[in-house]
CSV table of C-alpha atoms and ligand atoms in Angstrom, one decimal:
chain,number,residue,atom,x,y,z
L,30,MET,CA,-49.7,76.4,62.0
L,31,SER,CA,-49.0,74.3,64.9
L,32,LYS,CA,-47.2,76.0,67.9
L,33,PHE,CA,-45.3,72.7,68.2
L,34,ASN,CA,-42.4,71.3,66.5
L,35,ALA,CA,-41.5,67.8,67.1
L,36,VAL,CA,-37.9,67.1,68.4
L,37,ILE,CA,-35.8,63.9,68.5
L,38,THR,CA,-34.8,64.2,72.2
L,39,SER,CA,-33.2,60.6,72.6
L,40,ILE,CA,-31.5,57.9,70.6
L,41,GLY,CA,-30.8,54.2,71.2
L,42,HIS,CA,-29.8,51.2,69.0
L,43,PHE,CA,-28.9,47.8,68.8
L,44,LEU,CA,-26.3,45.7,66.8
L,45,PRO,CA,-25.9,42.0,67.3
L,46,GLU,CA,-22.2,41.0,67.8
L,47,GLN,CA,-21.5,38.5,65.5
L,48,THR,CA,-20.0,39.8,62.1
L,49,LEU,CA,-20.1,38.5,58.5
L,50,THR,CA,-16.9,39.9,56.9
L,51,ASN,CA,-16.4,39.8,53.0
L,52,PHE,CA,-13.7,37.1,53.5
L,53,ASP,CA,-16.4,35.1,55.3
L,54,PHE,CA,-18.4,35.2,51.9
L,55,GLU,CA,-15.1,34.3,49.9
L,56,LYS,CA,-15.5,30.7,51.6
L,57,PHE,CA,-18.7,29.7,50.4
L,58,LEU,CA,-19.5,32.0,47.4
L,59,GLU,CA,-17.8,32.9,44.0
L,60,THR,CA,-17.0,36.4,44.9
L,61,SER,CA,-14.3,38.6,46.7
L,62,ASN,CA,-13.8,41.2,48.9
L,63,GLU,CA,-12.1,43.5,46.2
L,64,TRP,CA,-15.7,43.2,44.2
L,65,ILE,CA,-17.9,43.9,47.0
L,66,LEU,CA,-15.8,46.6,48.4
L,67,GLU,CA,-15.5,48.1,45.1
L,68,ARG,CA,-19.0,48.0,43.9
L,69,THR,CA,-20.9,48.5,47.3
L,70,GLY,CA,-18.3,50.0,49.9
L,71,ILE,CA,-19.3,47.4,52.4
L,72,SER,CA,-16.5,45.2,54.4
L,73,GLU,CA,-18.8,43.6,57.0
L,74,ARG,CA,-22.0,43.2,58.3
L,75,ARG,CA,-23.7,42.4,61.6
L,76,ILE,CA,-25.7,39.0,61.8
L,77,MET,CA,-27.9,37.8,64.3
L,78,ASP,CA,-27.5,34.3,64.2
L,79,LYS,CA,-24.9,32.3,62.3
L,80,ARG,CA,-27.3,29.4,62.1
L,81,ILE,CA,-28.6,31.4,58.9
L,82,ILE,CA,-26.0,30.6,56.6
L,83,ASN,CA,-24.7,27.3,58.3
L,84,LYS,CA,-27.7,24.9,58.9
L,85,THR,CA,-25.3,22.7,60.5
L,86,LEU,CA,-25.0,24.6,63.7
L,87,PRO,CA,-27.5,23.8,66.4
L,88,LEU,CA,-30.8,25.5,66.4
L,89,ASN,CA,-31.2,28.3,68.3
L,90,GLU,CA,-34.0,30.0,70.0
L,91,SER,CA,-34.2,32.6,67.1
L,92,LEU,CA,-34.3,36.0,68.1
L,93,GLY,CA,-36.7,38.2,66.1
L,94,VAL,CA,-36.5,42.2,64.9
L,95,SER,CA,-38.5,42.5,67.9
L,96,TYR,CA,-35.2,42.0,70.3
L,97,ILE,CA,-33.2,44.7,68.2
L,98,GLY,CA,-36.2,47.3,68.6
L,99,THR,CA,-36.6,46.4,72.5
L,100,GLN,CA,-32.7,46.6,73.2
L,101,ALA,CA,-32.9,49.9,71.2
L,102,ALA,CA,-35.9,51.4,72.8
L,103,LYS,CA,-34.7,50.5,76.3
L,104,GLU,CA,-31.5,52.5,75.5
L,105,CYS,CA,-33.4,55.0,74.3
L,106,LEU,CA,-35.4,55.6,77.6
L,107,GLU,CA,-32.7,55.3,79.6
L,108,LYS,CA,-30.8,57.9,78.0
L,109,ARG,CA,-33.6,60.1,78.5
L,110,GLY,CA,-34.1,59.1,81.9
L,111,ILE,CA,-37.8,58.4,81.6
L,112,SER,CA,-40.3,55.5,82.0
L,113,ALA,CA,-41.8,53.6,79.3
L,114,GLU,CA,-45.0,54.3,80.9
L,115,GLU,CA,-45.0,57.8,79.7
L,116,ILE,CA,-44.7,56.3,75.9
L,117,ASP,CA,-48.0,57.2,74.2
L,118,LEU,CA,-47.2,55.6,70.8
L,119,ILE,CA,-44.7,53.2,69.5
L,120,ILE,CA,-44.2,53.1,65.5
L,121,PHE,CA,-42.1,50.0,64.3
L,122,CYS,CA,-40.4,50.4,60.9
L,123,THR,CA,-39.4,47.3,59.3
L,124,VAL,CA,-40.0,44.7,56.3
L,125,THR,CA,-38.9,41.7,58.6
L,126,PRO,CA,-41.6,41.9,61.6
L,127,ASP,CA,-41.2,38.9,64.0
L,128,MET,CA,-44.5,37.6,62.5
L,129,PHE,CA,-47.3,39.0,60.2
L,130,PHE,CA,-49.2,39.5,63.2
L,131,PRO,CA,-49.4,40.7,65.7
L,132,ALA,CA,-47.5,43.8,64.9
L,133,THR,CA,-43.7,43.9,66.1
L,134,ALA,CA,-45.0,47.4,67.6
L,135,CYS,CA,-47.2,45.4,70.2
L,136,LEU,CA,-44.2,42.8,71.1
L,137,VAL,CA,-42.1,45.8,72.2
L,138,GLN,CA,-44.8,47.8,73.8
L,139,ASN,CA,-45.0,44.2,76.0
L,140,ASN,CA,-41.4,44.0,76.3
L,141,ILE,CA,-40.5,47.2,77.5
L,142,GLY,CA,-43.9,47.7,79.7
L,143,ALA,CA,-45.0,50.7,77.9
L,144,LYS,CA,-48.5,50.4,79.7
L,145,ASN,CA,-50.3,53.5,78.3
L,146,ALA,CA,-48.8,53.4,74.5
L,147,TRP,CA,-50.6,52.0,71.5
L,148,GLY,CA,-48.5,51.3,68.2
L,149,TYR,CA,-48.3,49.7,65.0
L,150,ASP,CA,-46.1,48.6,62.2
L,151,LEU,CA,-45.1,50.4,59.3
L,152,SER,CA,-43.6,48.8,55.8
L,153,ALA,CA,-41.8,51.2,53.8
L,154,GLY,CA,-38.4,49.1,53.0
L,155,CYS,CA,-35.5,51.1,53.3
L,156,SER,CA,-37.5,54.5,53.6
L,157,GLY,CA,-39.4,52.8,56.4
L,158,PHE,CA,-37.5,54.8,59.3
L,159,LEU,CA,-37.8,58.0,57.4
L,160,TYR,CA,-41.6,57.6,56.6
L,161,GLY,CA,-42.2,56.7,60.5
L,162,LEU,CA,-40.5,59.6,61.8
L,163,ILE,CA,-42.3,61.8,59.5
L,164,ALA,CA,-45.5,60.2,60.7
L,165,GLY,CA,-44.5,60.0,64.4
L,166,CYS,CA,-44.0,63.9,64.2
L,167,GLN,CA,-47.4,64.6,63.0
L,168,PHE,CA,-48.9,63.2,66.4
L,169,ILE,CA,-46.6,65.4,68.3
L,170,LYS,CA,-47.2,68.8,66.3
L,171,SER,CA,-50.7,67.9,66.3
L,172,GLY,CA,-50.8,68.3,70.1
L,173,MET,CA,-52.3,64.5,70.3
L,174,HIS,CA,-49.2,63.1,71.7
L,175,LYS,CA,-46.1,64.1,74.2
L,176,LYS,CA,-43.8,61.2,73.4
L,177,VAL,CA,-43.5,58.9,70.7
L,178,LEU,CA,-41.1,56.2,69.9
L,179,VAL,CA,-40.2,55.6,66.2
L,180,ILE,CA,-37.9,52.5,65.7
L,181,GLY,CA,-36.2,51.4,62.4
L,182,ALA,CA,-34.7,47.9,62.2
L,183,ASP,CA,-34.5,45.1,60.2
L,184,LEU,CA,-33.4,41.5,60.5
L,185,MET,CA,-32.6,41.1,56.8
L,186,THR,CA,-30.5,37.9,57.2
L,187,SER,CA,-33.8,35.9,58.1
L,188,ILE,CA,-34.6,36.6,54.4
L,189,LEU,CA,-31.8,36.5,52.3
L,190,ASN,CA,-30.7,33.5,50.1
L,191,PHE,CA,-27.1,33.3,50.8
L,192,GLU,CA,-26.8,31.6,47.6
L,193,ASP,CA,-27.4,34.6,45.7
L,194,ARG,CA,-24.5,36.3,45.4
L,195,ASN,CA,-26.2,39.4,43.8
L,196,ASN,CA,-28.0,40.2,46.9
L,197,CYS,CA,-26.6,38.5,49.9
L,198,ILE,CA,-23.5,40.4,50.6
L,199,LEU,CA,-25.5,43.8,50.2
L,200,PHE,CA,-27.4,43.4,53.8
L,201,GLY,CA,-27.0,43.1,57.6
L,202,ASP,CA,-29.1,43.0,60.8
L,203,GLY,CA,-29.7,45.9,63.1
L,204,GLY,CA,-31.5,49.2,64.2
L,205,GLY,CA,-32.4,52.2,66.3
L,206,CYS,CA,-35.0,53.8,68.3
L,207,VAL,CA,-35.5,57.5,68.4
L,208,LEU,CA,-37.7,59.4,70.9
L,209,LEU,CA,-40.0,62.2,69.9
L,210,GLU,CA,-41.4,64.8,72.0
L,211,PRO,CA,-42.8,68.5,71.6
L,212,THR,CA,-41.3,72.1,71.6
L,213,GLU,CA,-41.9,75.6,71.2
L,214,GLU,CA,-38.6,76.1,69.8
L,215,ASN,CA,-37.2,75.8,66.2
L,216,PHE,CA,-35.7,72.5,66.7
L,217,GLY,CA,-36.6,69.1,65.2
L,218,LEU,CA,-38.4,68.1,61.8
L,219,LEU,CA,-38.9,71.3,59.9
L,220,ASP,CA,-39.6,70.0,56.3
L,221,PHE,CA,-40.0,66.6,54.1
L,222,SER,CA,-40.6,65.6,51.0
L,223,CYS,CA,-41.8,62.0,50.0
L,224,ARG,CA,-42.8,59.9,47.0
L,225,VAL,CA,-43.7,56.4,46.1
L,226,ASP,CA,-43.7,54.7,42.7
L,227,GLY,CA,-45.5,51.3,42.7
L,228,SER,CA,-44.3,50.7,39.1
L,229,GLY,CA,-41.0,49.6,40.6
L,230,GLY,CA,-42.4,47.2,42.7
L,231,ASP,CA,-41.4,44.2,40.8
L,232,PHE,CA,-37.9,45.2,40.9
L,233,LEU,CA,-37.3,44.7,45.0
L,234,LYS,CA,-39.5,42.3,46.7
L,235,MET,CA,-40.3,39.5,48.4
L,236,PRO,CA,-42.6,37.1,46.4
L,237,ALA,CA,-44.1,34.9,48.5
L,238,GLY,CA,-45.6,34.6,52.1
L,239,GLY,CA,-48.4,37.2,51.5
L,240,SER,CA,-51.9,36.7,50.5
L,241,LYS,CA,-50.9,36.5,46.5
L,242,ASN,CA,-48.6,33.6,46.8
L,243,PRO,CA,-49.3,31.8,50.3
L,244,PRO,CA,-46.6,29.8,51.7
L,245,SER,CA,-46.6,26.4,49.8
L,246,HIS,CA,-44.0,23.8,49.5
L,247,GLU,CA,-43.6,25.0,45.9
L,248,THR,CA,-43.0,28.7,47.1
L,249,VAL,CA,-40.3,27.2,49.4
L,250,ASP,CA,-38.7,25.4,46.7
L,251,LYS,CA,-38.6,28.3,44.2
L,252,LYS,CA,-37.2,30.2,47.2
L,253,MET,CA,-39.9,32.8,46.7
L,254,HIS,CA,-39.5,33.7,50.5
L,255,TYR,CA,-35.8,35.6,50.1
L,256,VAL,CA,-35.2,39.1,49.1
L,257,HIS,CA,-35.5,39.3,44.9
L,258,GLN,CA,-33.8,42.2,43.3
L,259,GLU,CA,-32.7,43.6,40.1
L,260,GLY,CA,-30.0,45.8,41.5
L,261,LYS,CA,-29.0,47.5,38.2
L,262,THR,CA,-32.2,48.8,38.1
L,263,VAL,CA,-32.9,49.5,41.5
L,264,PHE,CA,-29.3,51.5,41.6
L,265,LYS,CA,-30.5,53.3,38.7
L,266,PHE,CA,-33.9,54.6,40.2
L,267,ALA,CA,-32.0,55.1,43.8
L,268,VAL,CA,-29.2,57.2,42.1
L,269,SER,CA,-31.7,59.8,40.2
L,270,ARG,CA,-34.6,59.9,42.7
L,271,MET,CA,-32.6,60.0,45.8
L,272,ALA,CA,-30.2,62.9,44.5
L,273,ASP,CA,-33.2,64.7,43.2
L,274,VAL,CA,-35.2,64.6,46.4
L,275,SER,CA,-32.0,65.8,48.6
L,276,ALA,CA,-31.5,68.5,46.4
L,277,GLU,CA,-35.3,69.4,46.3
L,278,ILE,CA,-35.2,69.7,50.0
L,279,MET,CA,-32.3,71.7,50.1
L,280,GLU,CA,-34.0,74.3,47.4
L,281,LYS,CA,-37.2,74.3,49.1
L,282,ASN,CA,-35.4,75.8,52.5
L,283,ASN,CA,-32.7,77.8,50.6
L,284,LEU,CA,-30.0,75.8,52.2
L,285,LYS,CA,-26.4,75.7,50.3
L,286,GLY,CA,-24.2,73.1,50.7
L,287,GLU,CA,-22.3,75.0,53.3
L,288,ASP,CA,-25.4,75.6,55.4
L,289,VAL,CA,-25.8,71.4,55.9
L,290,ASP,CA,-23.8,70.5,58.9
L,291,LEU,CA,-24.8,66.9,58.3
L,292,PHE,CA,-26.0,64.5,55.7
L,293,ILE,CA,-27.1,61.0,56.6
L,294,PRO,CA,-28.4,59.0,53.8
L,295,HIS,CA,-29.6,55.5,53.5
L,296,GLN,CA,-26.7,53.2,53.0
L,297,ALA,CA,-27.3,50.7,50.2
L,298,ASN,CA,-24.3,51.2,48.1
L,299,ILE,CA,-21.4,53.9,48.5
L,300,ARG,CA,-21.8,54.8,44.6
L,301,ILE,CA,-25.4,56.0,45.4
L,302,ILE,CA,-24.3,58.1,48.2
L,303,ASP,CA,-21.3,59.6,46.3
L,304,ALA,CA,-23.9,60.6,43.3
L,305,CYS,CA,-26.2,62.3,46.1
L,306,VAL,CA,-23.4,64.2,47.7
L,307,LYS,CA,-22.2,65.4,44.3
L,308,ARG,CA,-25.5,66.6,43.1
L,309,MET,CA,-26.2,68.4,46.7
L,310,GLY,CA,-23.3,70.1,46.5
L,311,ILE,CA,-22.1,69.4,49.9
L,312,ASP,CA,-18.4,68.7,51.4
L,313,ALA,CA,-17.6,64.9,51.6
L,314,GLN,CA,-16.8,65.5,55.0
L,315,LYS,CA,-20.1,66.6,56.4
L,316,VAL,CA,-21.5,62.8,55.0
L,317,MET,CA,-22.2,60.1,57.4
L,318,ILE,CA,-21.3,56.6,56.0
L,319,ASN,CA,-21.3,53.5,58.2
L,320,ILE,CA,-22.1,51.2,55.6
L,321,GLN,CA,-18.5,49.6,55.7
L,322,LYS,CA,-19.3,48.2,58.9
L,323,TYR,CA,-23.3,47.4,58.9
L,324,GLY,CA,-24.1,47.0,55.1
L,325,ASN,CA,-27.8,47.9,54.4
L,326,THR,CA,-29.8,47.3,57.5
L,327,THR,CA,-32.9,48.6,55.7
L,328,ALA,CA,-35.0,50.6,58.1
L,329,GLY,CA,-32.0,50.5,60.2
L,330,THR,CA,-29.7,52.9,58.4
L,331,LEU,CA,-31.0,56.2,59.5
L,332,PRO,CA,-30.8,55.8,63.1
L,333,LEU,CA,-27.8,53.7,63.0
L,334,GLY,CA,-26.1,56.8,61.1
L,335,MET,CA,-27.9,59.4,63.6
L,336,TYR,CA,-26.2,57.2,66.4
L,337,ASP,CA,-22.7,57.0,65.4
L,338,ALA,CA,-22.8,60.6,64.3
L,339,ILE,CA,-23.7,61.5,68.1
L,340,ASN,CA,-20.9,58.9,69.2
L,341,GLU,CA,-18.4,60.5,67.0
L,342,GLY,CA,-19.2,64.0,67.7
L,343,ARG,CA,-20.5,64.9,64.6
L,344,LEU,CA,-23.9,65.9,65.3
L,345,LYS,CA,-24.9,68.9,68.0
L,346,LYS,CA,-27.6,71.1,69.0
L,347,GLY,CA,-28.6,73.4,66.1
L,348,ASP,CA,-26.9,71.5,63.4
L,349,ASN,CA,-28.8,71.2,60.0
L,350,LEU,CA,-29.3,67.5,59.2
L,351,ILE,CA,-30.4,66.1,55.8
L,352,LEU,CA,-32.0,62.6,55.9
L,353,SER,CA,-32.7,60.8,52.6
L,354,VAL,CA,-33.6,57.4,51.6
L,355,PHE,CA,-34.6,55.2,48.6
L,356,GLY,CA,-36.3,51.7,49.0
L,357,THR,CA,-38.8,49.0,48.3
L,358,GLY,CA,-42.0,50.1,46.2
L,359,PHE,CA,-40.0,52.1,45.2
L,360,THR,CA,-40.4,54.5,47.9
L,361,TRP,CA,-38.1,57.5,48.6
L,362,GLY,CA,-37.9,61.1,50.4
L,363,SER,CA,-35.6,63.2,52.3
L,364,ALA,CA,-36.3,65.3,55.3
L,365,TYR,CA,-34.7,68.6,57.0
L,366,LEU,CA,-34.1,68.8,60.6
L,367,LYS,CA,-32.6,71.1,63.4
L,368,TRP,CA,-31.0,68.7,65.7
L,369,GLY,CA,-32.3,69.5,69.2
L,370,PHE,CA,-29.9,67.7,71.8
Z,563,UT7,O1,-31.7,49.8,49.8
Z,563,UT7,C1,-32.5,49.5,48.6
Z,563,UT7,C2,-32.1,49.7,47.6
Z,563,UT7,N1,-31.3,48.9,47.1
Z,563,UT7,C3,-29.9,49.3,46.3
Z,563,UT7,O2,-30.2,50.4,46.3
Z,563,UT7,C4,-29.1,48.3,45.7
Z,563,UT7,C5,-29.0,48.8,44.4
Z,563,UT7,N2,-28.1,48.1,43.4
Z,563,UT7,C6,-26.8,47.9,43.6
Z,563,UT7,O3,-26.2,48.4,45.1
Z,563,UT7,C7,-25.7,47.5,42.7
Z,563,UT7,O4,-26.6,47.0,41.6
Z,563,UT7,C8,-25.2,45.9,43.1
Z,563,UT7,C9,-24.3,46.0,44.2
Z,563,UT7,C10,-26.4,44.9,43.4
Z,563,UT7,C11,-24.7,45.6,42.0
Z,563,UT7,O5,-23.5,46.2,41.4
Z,563,UT7,P1,-23.5,46.3,39.8
Z,563,UT7,O6,-22.3,47.2,39.5
Z,563,UT7,O7,-24.9,47.1,39.5
Z,563,UT7,O8,-23.1,45.1,39.1
Z,563,UT7,P2,-23.8,44.3,38.3
Z,563,UT7,O9,-25.2,43.8,38.5
Z,563,UT7,O10,-24.0,45.1,36.6
Z,563,UT7,O11,-22.8,42.7,38.1
Z,563,UT7,C12,-21.7,43.1,37.4
Z,563,UT7,C13,-21.0,41.4,37.4
Z,563,UT7,C14,-22.2,40.6,36.9
Z,563,UT7,O12,-21.5,39.7,36.3
Z,563,UT7,P3,-21.4,39.6,34.4
Z,563,UT7,O13,-22.6,39.2,34.2
Z,563,UT7,O14,-21.2,40.9,34.2
Z,563,UT7,O15,-20.4,38.7,34.0
Z,563,UT7,C15,-22.3,39.9,38.2
Z,563,UT7,O16,-22.9,38.6,38.2
Z,563,UT7,O17,-20.6,41.5,38.9
Z,563,UT7,C16,-21.4,40.2,39.4
Z,563,UT7,N3,-21.8,40.0,40.4
Z,563,UT7,C17,-20.8,39.5,41.3
Z,563,UT7,N4,-19.2,39.2,41.2
Z,563,UT7,C18,-18.7,39.1,42.4
Z,563,UT7,C19,-22.9,40.2,41.1
Z,563,UT7,N5,-22.6,40.1,42.5
Z,563,UT7,C20,-21.7,39.8,42.7
Z,563,UT7,C21,-20.7,39.3,44.0
Z,563,UT7,N6,-19.3,38.9,43.6
Z,563,UT7,N7,-20.9,39.1,45.0
């Protein structure tokens, strides 16, 4: 057994200022505020660049997801009062990197001046941040590293088809960053359970742009560079897998509903969250929900959930925290943390 646990010691975030409300969608899509709110729990989401939905606006210098990650990382470092030069490793979890390569982790490393760090991107969709957190913790627990940044961020509006009412209403832009450090106390990541099932790959994907379907006029014409999702199928898997894995992590650690202080689930649909909460037997007051404000920010949902929970005074040192996710792949998982600051 390692003598170190890996604990989150600081957190930063970034959300673009511009919002896109359900009422905004009513202006150009056959949809309604009532439908979106009732079927998903979402009222509005943040968007980086309004030009994405209104091509007549002047062309901006577009800010990629590296901007979200950079701002979140800067806030995270500032809050801890340390210099970027102390960072050993940056893991950037995203499915909307600035470019396929170089990795967005490298761009952030340069932007923040983390001269002594290495880094890489991690692609696991909505499960990305949890997977990155678990990976980062292993570098700390092994004693190899003392300070690791894990960023979960997505600029989903860059890959949404705003004519597809099934999907474009679901997602938003934003993300956060945590700092991991070693502790000899019983805080931090205590357990996790993760799975993948590649048979679900076709149900939630971006079909083109990679080596299988390289970009061409045809792939653009066929709108293959956007999120394609069979919502109903993904919904069914998400409800059962996320509820199962959340219950499993509680059972493995002998946690009853009353032992959990806060549950932060991935924010994809309020009905998926409700099903998990019911299965876990936890009080609705102990569930972090901010989907109404941000929509599904993919790898951004967990760090944004933690950030809001701290600001609202709902997460304090010693609290038992459960995180659960489900995303493309399929990927899913759950983690048990004892909050450390
Ligand atoms: O984070 C990664 C994982 N992703 C998810 O977890 C998302 C999972 N899926 C979902 O959240 C839900 O399946 C959706 C919110 C995408 C859809 O909700 P649903 O209750 O499964 O609706 P549905 O697909 O069964 O559609 C019901 C009806 C359809 O009309 P018909 O065929 O019954 O006439 C849709 O065409 O609602 C229609 N519809 C809409 N109506 C108004 C679909 N999108 C909209 C819309 N506004 N935006």
